[in-house]
Coordinates of C-alpha atoms in Angstrom, one line a residue:
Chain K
X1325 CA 69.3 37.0 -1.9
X1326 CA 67.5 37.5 -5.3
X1327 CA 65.7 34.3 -6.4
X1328 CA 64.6 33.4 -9.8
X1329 CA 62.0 31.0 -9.4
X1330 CA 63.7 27.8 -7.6
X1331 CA 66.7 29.4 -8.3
X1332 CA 69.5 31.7 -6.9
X1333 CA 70.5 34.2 -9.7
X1334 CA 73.8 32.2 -10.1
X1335 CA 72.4 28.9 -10.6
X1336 CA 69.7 30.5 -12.8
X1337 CA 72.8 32.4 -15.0
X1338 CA 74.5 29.1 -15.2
X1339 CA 70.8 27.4 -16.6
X1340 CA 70.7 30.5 -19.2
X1341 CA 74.4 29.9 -20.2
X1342 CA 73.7 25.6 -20.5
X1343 CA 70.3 26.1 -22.1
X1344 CA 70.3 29.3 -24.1
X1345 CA 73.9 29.6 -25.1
X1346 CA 74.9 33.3 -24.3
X1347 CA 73.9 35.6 -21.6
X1348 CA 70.9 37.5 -23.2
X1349 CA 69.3 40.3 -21.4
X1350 CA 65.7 39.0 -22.7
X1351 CA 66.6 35.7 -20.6
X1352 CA 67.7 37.8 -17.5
X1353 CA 64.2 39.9 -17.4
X1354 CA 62.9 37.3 -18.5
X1355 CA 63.3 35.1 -15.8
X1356 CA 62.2 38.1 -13.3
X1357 CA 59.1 38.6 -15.5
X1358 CA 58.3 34.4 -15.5
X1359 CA 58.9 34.4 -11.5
X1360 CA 56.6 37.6 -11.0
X1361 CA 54.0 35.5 -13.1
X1362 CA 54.3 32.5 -11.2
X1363 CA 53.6 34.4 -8.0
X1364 CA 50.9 36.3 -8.8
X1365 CA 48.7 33.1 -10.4
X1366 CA 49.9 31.2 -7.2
X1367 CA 47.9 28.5 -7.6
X1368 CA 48.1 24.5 -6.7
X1369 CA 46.4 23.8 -10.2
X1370 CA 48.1 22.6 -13.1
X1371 CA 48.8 25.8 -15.5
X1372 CA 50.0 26.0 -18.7
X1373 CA 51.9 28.7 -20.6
X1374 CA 51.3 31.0 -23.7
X1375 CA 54.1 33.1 -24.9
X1376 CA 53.8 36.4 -27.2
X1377 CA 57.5 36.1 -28.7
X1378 CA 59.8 34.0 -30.4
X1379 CA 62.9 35.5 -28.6
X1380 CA 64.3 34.2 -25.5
X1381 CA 61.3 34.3 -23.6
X1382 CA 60.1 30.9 -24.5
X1383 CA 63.7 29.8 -22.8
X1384 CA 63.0 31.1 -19.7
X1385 CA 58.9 29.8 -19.4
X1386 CA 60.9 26.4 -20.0
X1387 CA 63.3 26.6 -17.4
X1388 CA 61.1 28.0 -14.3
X1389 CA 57.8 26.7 -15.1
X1390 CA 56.4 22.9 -16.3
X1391 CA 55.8 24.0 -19.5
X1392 CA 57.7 23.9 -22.5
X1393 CA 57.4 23.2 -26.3
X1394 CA 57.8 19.5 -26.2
X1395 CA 55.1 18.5 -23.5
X1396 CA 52.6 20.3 -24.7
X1397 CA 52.1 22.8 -22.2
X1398 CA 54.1 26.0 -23.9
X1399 CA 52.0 27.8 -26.7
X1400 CA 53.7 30.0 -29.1
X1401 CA 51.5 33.1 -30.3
X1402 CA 53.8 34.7 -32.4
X1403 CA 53.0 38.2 -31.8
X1404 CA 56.1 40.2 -31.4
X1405 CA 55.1 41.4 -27.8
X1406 CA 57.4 40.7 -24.8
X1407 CA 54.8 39.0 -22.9
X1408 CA 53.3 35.5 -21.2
X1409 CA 51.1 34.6 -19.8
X1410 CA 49.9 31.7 -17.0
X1411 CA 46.9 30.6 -16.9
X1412 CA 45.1 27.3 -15.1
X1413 CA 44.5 24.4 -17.9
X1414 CA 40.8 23.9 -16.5
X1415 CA 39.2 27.6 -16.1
X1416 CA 41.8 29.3 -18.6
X1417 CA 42.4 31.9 -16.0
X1418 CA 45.6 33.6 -15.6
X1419 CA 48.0 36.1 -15.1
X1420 CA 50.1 38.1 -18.2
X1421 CA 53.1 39.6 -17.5
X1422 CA 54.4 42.0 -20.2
X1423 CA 57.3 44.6 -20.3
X1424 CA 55.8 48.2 -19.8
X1425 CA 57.5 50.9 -22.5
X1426 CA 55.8 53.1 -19.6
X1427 CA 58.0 51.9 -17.1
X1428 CA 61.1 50.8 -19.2
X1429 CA 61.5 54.6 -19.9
X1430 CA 62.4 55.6 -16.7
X1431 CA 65.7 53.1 -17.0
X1432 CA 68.0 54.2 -19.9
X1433 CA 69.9 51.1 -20.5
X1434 CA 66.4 49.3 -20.5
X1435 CA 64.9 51.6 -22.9
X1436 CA 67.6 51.5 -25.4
X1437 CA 67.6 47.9 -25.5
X1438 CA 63.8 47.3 -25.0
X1439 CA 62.9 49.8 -28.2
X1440 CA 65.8 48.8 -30.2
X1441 CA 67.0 52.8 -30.0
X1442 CA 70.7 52.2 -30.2
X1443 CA 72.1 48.6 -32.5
X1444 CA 73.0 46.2 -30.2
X1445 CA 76.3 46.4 -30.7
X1446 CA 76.4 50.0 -29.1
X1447 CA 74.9 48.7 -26.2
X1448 CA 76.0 47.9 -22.8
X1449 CA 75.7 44.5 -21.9
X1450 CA 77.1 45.6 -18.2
X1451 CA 74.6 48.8 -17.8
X1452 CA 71.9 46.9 -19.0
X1453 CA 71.8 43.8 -16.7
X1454 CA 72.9 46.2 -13.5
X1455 CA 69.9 48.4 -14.4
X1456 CA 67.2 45.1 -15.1
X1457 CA 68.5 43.7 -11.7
X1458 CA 67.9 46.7 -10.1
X1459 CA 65.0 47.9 -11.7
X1460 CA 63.2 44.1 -11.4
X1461 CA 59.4 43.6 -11.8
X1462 CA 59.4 47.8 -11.5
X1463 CA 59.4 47.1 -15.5
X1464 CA 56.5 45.4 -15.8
X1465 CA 52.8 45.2 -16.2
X1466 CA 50.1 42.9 -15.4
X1467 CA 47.2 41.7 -16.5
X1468 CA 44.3 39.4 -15.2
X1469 CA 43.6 37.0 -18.6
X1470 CA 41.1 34.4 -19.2
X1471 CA 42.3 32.5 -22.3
X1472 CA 39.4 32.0 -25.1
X1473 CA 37.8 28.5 -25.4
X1474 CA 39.3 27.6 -28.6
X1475 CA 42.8 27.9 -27.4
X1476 CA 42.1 25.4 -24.3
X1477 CA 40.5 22.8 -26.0
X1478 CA 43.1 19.6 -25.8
X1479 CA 44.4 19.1 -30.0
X1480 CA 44.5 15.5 -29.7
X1481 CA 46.3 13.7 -32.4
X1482 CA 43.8 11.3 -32.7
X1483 CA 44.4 8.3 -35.4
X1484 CA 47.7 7.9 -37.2
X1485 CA 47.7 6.6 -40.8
X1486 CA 51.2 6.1 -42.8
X1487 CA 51.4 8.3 -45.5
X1488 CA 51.4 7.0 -49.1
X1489 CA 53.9 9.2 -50.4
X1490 CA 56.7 9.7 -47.7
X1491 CA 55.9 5.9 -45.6
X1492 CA 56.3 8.0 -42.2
X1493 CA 53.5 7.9 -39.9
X1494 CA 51.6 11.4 -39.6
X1495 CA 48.0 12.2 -37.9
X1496 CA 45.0 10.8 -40.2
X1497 CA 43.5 14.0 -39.9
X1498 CA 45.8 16.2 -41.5
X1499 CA 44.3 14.3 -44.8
X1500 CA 45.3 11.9 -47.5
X1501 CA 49.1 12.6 -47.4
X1502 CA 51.1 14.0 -44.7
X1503 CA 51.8 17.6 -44.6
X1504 CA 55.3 17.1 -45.6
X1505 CA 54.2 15.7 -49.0
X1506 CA 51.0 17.8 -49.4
X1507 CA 52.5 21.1 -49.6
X1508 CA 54.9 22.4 -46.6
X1509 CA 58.1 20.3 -46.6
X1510 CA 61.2 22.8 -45.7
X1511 CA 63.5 21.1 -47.4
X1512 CA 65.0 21.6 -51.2
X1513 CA 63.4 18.8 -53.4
X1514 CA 66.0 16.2 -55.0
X1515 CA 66.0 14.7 -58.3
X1516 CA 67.3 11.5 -56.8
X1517 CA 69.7 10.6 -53.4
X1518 CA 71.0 7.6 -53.9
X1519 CA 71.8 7.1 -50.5
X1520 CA 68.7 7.2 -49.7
X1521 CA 65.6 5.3 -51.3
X1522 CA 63.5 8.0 -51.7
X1523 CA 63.2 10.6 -54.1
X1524 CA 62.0 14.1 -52.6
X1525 CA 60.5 12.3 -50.0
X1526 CA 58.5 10.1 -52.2
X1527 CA 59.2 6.4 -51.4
X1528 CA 60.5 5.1 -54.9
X1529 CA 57.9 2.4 -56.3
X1530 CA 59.4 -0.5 -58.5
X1531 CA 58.1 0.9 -61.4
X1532 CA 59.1 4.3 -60.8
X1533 CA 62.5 2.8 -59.8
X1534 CA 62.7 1.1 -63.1
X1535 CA 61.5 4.3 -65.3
X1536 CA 64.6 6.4 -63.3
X1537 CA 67.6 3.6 -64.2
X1538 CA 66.2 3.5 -67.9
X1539 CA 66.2 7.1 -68.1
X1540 CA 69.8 7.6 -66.4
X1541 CA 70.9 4.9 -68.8
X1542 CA 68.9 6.6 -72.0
Chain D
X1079 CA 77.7 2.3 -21.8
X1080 CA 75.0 3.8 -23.8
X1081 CA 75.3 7.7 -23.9
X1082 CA 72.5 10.2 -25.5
X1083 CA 74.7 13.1 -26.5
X1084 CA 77.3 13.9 -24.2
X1085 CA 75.1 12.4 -21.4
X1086 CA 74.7 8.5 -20.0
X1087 CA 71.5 6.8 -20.3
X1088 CA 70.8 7.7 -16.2
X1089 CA 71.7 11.5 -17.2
X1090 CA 69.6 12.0 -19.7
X1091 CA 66.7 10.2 -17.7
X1092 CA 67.3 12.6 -15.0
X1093 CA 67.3 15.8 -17.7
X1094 CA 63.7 14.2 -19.0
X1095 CA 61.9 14.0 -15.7
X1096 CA 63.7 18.1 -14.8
X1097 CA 62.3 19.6 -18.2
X1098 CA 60.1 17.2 -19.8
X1099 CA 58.2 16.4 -16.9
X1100 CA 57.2 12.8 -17.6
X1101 CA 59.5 9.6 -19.0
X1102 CA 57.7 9.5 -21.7
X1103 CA 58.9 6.7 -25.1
X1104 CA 59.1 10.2 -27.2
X1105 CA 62.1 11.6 -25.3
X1106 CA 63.6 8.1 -24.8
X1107 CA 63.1 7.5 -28.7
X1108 CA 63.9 11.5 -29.3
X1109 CA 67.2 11.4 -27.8
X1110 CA 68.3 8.7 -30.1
X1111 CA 67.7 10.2 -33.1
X1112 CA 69.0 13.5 -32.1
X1113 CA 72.4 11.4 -30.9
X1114 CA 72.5 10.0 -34.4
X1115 CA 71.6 12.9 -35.9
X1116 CA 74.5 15.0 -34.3
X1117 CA 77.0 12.1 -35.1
X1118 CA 75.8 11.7 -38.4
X1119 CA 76.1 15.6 -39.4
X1120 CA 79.5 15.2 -38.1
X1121 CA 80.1 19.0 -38.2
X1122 CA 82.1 21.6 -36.7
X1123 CA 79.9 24.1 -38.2
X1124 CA 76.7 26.2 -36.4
X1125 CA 74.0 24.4 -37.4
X1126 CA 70.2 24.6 -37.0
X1127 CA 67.3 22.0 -36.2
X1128 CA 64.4 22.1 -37.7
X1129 CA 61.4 19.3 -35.4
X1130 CA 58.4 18.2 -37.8
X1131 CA 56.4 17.4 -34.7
X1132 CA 55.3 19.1 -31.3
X1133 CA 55.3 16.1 -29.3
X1134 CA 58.4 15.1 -27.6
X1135 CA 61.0 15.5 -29.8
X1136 CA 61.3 19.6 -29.5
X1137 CA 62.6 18.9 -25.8
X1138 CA 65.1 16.2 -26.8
X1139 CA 66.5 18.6 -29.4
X1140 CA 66.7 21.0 -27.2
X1141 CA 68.6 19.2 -24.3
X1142 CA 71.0 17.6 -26.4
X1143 CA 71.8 20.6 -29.3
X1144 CA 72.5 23.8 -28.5
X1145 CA 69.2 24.8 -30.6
X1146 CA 66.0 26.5 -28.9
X1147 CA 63.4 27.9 -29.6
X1148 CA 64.1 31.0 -27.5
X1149 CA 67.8 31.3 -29.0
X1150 CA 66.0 30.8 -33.3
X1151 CA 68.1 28.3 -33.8
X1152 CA 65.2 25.4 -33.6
X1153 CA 62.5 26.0 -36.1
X1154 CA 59.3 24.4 -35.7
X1155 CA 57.4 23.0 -38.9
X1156 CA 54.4 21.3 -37.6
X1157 CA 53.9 18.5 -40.2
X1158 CA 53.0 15.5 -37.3
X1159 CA 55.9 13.9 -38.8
X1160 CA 58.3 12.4 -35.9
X1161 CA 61.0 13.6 -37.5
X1162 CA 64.3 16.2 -36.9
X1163 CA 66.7 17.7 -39.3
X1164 CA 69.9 19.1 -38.3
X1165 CA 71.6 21.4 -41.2
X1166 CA 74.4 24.0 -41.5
X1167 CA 73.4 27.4 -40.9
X1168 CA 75.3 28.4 -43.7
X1169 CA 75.0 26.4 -46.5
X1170 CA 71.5 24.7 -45.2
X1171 CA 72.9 21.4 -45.9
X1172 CA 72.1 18.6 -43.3
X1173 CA 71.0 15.6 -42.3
X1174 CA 67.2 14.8 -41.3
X1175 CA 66.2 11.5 -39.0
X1176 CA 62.7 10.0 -38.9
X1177 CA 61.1 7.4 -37.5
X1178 CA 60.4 4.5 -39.7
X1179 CA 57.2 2.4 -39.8
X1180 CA 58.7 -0.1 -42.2
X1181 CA 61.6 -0.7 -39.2
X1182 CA 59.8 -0.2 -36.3
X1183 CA 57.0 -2.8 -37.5
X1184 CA 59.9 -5.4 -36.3
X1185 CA 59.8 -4.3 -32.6
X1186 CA 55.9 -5.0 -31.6
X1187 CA 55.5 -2.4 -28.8
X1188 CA 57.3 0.2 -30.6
X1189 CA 55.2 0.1 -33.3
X1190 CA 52.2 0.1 -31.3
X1191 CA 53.1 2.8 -29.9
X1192 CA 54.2 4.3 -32.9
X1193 CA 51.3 3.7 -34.9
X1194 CA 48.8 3.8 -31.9
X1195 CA 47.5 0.7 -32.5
X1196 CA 46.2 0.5 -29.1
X1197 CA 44.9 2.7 -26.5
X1198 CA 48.2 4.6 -24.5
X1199 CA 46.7 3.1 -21.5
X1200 CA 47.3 -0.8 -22.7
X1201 CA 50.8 -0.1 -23.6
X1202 CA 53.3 -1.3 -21.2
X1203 CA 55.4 1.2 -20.7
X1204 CA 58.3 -1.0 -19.2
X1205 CA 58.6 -3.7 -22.6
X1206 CA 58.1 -0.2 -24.6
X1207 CA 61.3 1.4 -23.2
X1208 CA 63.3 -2.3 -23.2
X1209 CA 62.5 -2.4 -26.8
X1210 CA 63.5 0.9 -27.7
X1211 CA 66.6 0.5 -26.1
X1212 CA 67.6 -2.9 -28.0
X1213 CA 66.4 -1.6 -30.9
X1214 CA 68.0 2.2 -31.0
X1215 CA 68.7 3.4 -34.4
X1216 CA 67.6 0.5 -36.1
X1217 CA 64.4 2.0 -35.7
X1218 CA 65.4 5.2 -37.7
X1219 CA 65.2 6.0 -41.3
X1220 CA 68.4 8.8 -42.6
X1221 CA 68.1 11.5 -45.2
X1222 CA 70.5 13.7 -46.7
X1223 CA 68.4 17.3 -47.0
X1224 CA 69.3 20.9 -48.1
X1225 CA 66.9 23.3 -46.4
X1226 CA 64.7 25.8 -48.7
X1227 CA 67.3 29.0 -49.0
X1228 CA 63.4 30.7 -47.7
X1229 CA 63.8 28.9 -44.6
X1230 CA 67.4 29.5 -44.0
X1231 CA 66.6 33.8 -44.3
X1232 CA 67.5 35.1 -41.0
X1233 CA 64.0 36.9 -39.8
X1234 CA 65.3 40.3 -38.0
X1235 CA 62.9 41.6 -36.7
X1236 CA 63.4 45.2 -37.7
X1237 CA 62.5 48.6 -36.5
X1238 CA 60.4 48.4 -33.2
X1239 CA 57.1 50.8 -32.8
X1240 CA 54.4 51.4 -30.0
X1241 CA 51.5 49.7 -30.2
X1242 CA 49.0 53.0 -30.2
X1243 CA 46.5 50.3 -28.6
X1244 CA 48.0 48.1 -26.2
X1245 CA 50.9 50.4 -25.6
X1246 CA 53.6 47.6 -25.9
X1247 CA 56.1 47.1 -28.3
X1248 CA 56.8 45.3 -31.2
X1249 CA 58.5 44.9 -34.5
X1250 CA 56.9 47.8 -36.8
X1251 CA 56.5 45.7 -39.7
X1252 CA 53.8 43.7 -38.6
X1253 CA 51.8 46.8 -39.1
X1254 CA 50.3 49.9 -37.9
X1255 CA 48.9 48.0 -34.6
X1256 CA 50.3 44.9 -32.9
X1257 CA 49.2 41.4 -34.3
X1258 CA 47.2 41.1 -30.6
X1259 CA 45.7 44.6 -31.2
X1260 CA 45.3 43.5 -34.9
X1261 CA 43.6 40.3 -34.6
X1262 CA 45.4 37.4 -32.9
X1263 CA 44.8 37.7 -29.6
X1264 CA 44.4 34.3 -27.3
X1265 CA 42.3 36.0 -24.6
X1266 CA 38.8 36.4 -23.7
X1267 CA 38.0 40.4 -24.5
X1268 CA 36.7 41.8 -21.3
X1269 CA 35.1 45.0 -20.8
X1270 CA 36.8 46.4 -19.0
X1271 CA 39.7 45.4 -15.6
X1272 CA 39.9 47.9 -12.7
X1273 CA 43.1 46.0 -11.8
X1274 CA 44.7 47.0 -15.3
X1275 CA 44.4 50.7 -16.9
X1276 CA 43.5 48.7 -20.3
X1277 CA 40.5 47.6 -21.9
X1278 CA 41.1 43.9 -24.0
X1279 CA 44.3 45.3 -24.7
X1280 CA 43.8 48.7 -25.8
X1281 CA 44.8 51.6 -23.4
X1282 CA 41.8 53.8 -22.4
X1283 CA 42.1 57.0 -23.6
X1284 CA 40.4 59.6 -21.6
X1285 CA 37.4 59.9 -23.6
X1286 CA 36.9 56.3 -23.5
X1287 CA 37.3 56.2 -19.9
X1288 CA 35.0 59.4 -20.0
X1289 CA 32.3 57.2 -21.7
X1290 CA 32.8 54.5 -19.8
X1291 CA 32.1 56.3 -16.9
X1292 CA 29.1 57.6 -18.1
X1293 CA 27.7 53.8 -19.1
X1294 CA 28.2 53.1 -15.4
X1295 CA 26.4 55.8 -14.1
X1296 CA 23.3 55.9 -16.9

């Protein structure tokens, strides 16, 4: 029976459809290509996990390994390749897994899908996964890695200060406000929420407080 | 009985030690705000999450929502902030939770925790997790927020090429080579791997290989 790391491919299609939210193709070889990578770095050490794409991937690294976004052991590296890779936290050395347009051309479903050929819409969901279950780690490629220095070294957070502007706690380091305030907050910047007591993010002072309620009533 | 999303207290435990890996305060705190988030959005909407930290919190969100980072629909802004926003897909409109110094400096191990006042090691985990249980969302701080109509762009990613380096593919508008070919790459560059048919990534064309050879034997 076909496994997917602890998993029997039922159990691991009922993780996808809890976890993930629809049953992706990129989840199903990608749970074949996050097995194969366990496997091959079999190792008793600790490991952590870089992925090369944003899409579904990083799902199926979270499921089957240790690793994921929130602990600290998942690393994005946002470079638009269907790819991770393993590797041991203390030597960096590991195993990448990546899907082969080499290999994926010999299965037409695969192909189509893989290169974007056809829009998804004219694909078939049905071909597809019958031809990535039966093709498996046949559509892949491997690669010993040893992951550069830099990207080992442990970012510790080191001392938190509250910011002046926002009140919210951030790391000291990222300098004298937060990020939010200093340049990168996502969000749409408000006159004034009264539901709130802060404008934009910016804690209202007294005096500020008083300068708004004079204008409003000016 | 308390519940964290649709799960009881002992669930969601369970869920942290599966995925997360560790009971750590961030998940326990995490899953709070991401409860009072959802109940506070109130929506029967899609929505998205956007986490302003990397620590903890991602994994909550994940767990409880039906955001990801492998599905898009949780986008990471790393501004060290502990702090989640959930918001319409559509319209961007939402609601954003953060942890409050000015609340949690009534809760003594919270805040030492939350500040890092002392070493992780002195903290008591136990009194930590009592406290952030009695205290739940009186701990929080609430924000209405409209994401940035920038953020809220769907990112397709296009056309997909062949890397003429590596071989793999990836979305053709990141360039003539592949961001891992171009410049990004988190691995060491080695001369060359028997195992592989690639040098650091690129293919060897024959009159590399050709030269190679040659190096070996001069």
């Amino acid at each position: 029976m076909m496994t997917i790391g602890k998993y029997s491919l039922n159990e691991y299609r009922r993780l996808i459809e809890w976890f993930h939210g629809s049953p992706s193709p990129g989840m199903l070889v990608g749970g074949i290509m996050v097995d194969a990578a366990i496997k091959r770095l079999n190792t008793t050490r600790l490991y952590d996990a870089i992925c090369e794409t944003s899409s579904c991937l990083p799902d199926a690294i979270q499921l089957l390994t240790p690793c994921t976004i929130g602990n600290g052991w998942l690393h994005m590296a946002d470079l638009g390749r269907f790819a991770l890779a393993l590797y041991e936290k203390d030597s960096g050395r590991g195993i990448r897994v990546f899907l082969d347009p080499e290999k994926t051309e010999e299965w037409p479903e695969v192909n189509i899908w893989h290169l974007k050929l056809r829009p998804k819409k004219e694909q078939s969901l049905e071909k597809l996964t019958d031809q990535i279950l039966k093709a498996g780690i046949k559509l892949l490629g491997f690669q010993n890695v040893e992951v550069l220095p830099a990207f080992l070294a442990r970012r510790a957070k080191g001392e938190i200060a509250v910011c002046p502007a926002c009140g919210e706690a951030y790391p000291k380091n990222h300098g004298p406000v937060c990020r939010g305030c200093a340049h990168a907050s996502p969000y749409v910047q408000k006159k004034i929420d009264m539901r709130s007591r802060k404008i934009t993010g910016h804690r209202i002072s007294r005096s500020e407080k008083t300068s708004l309620m004079n204008e409003n009533q000016g």
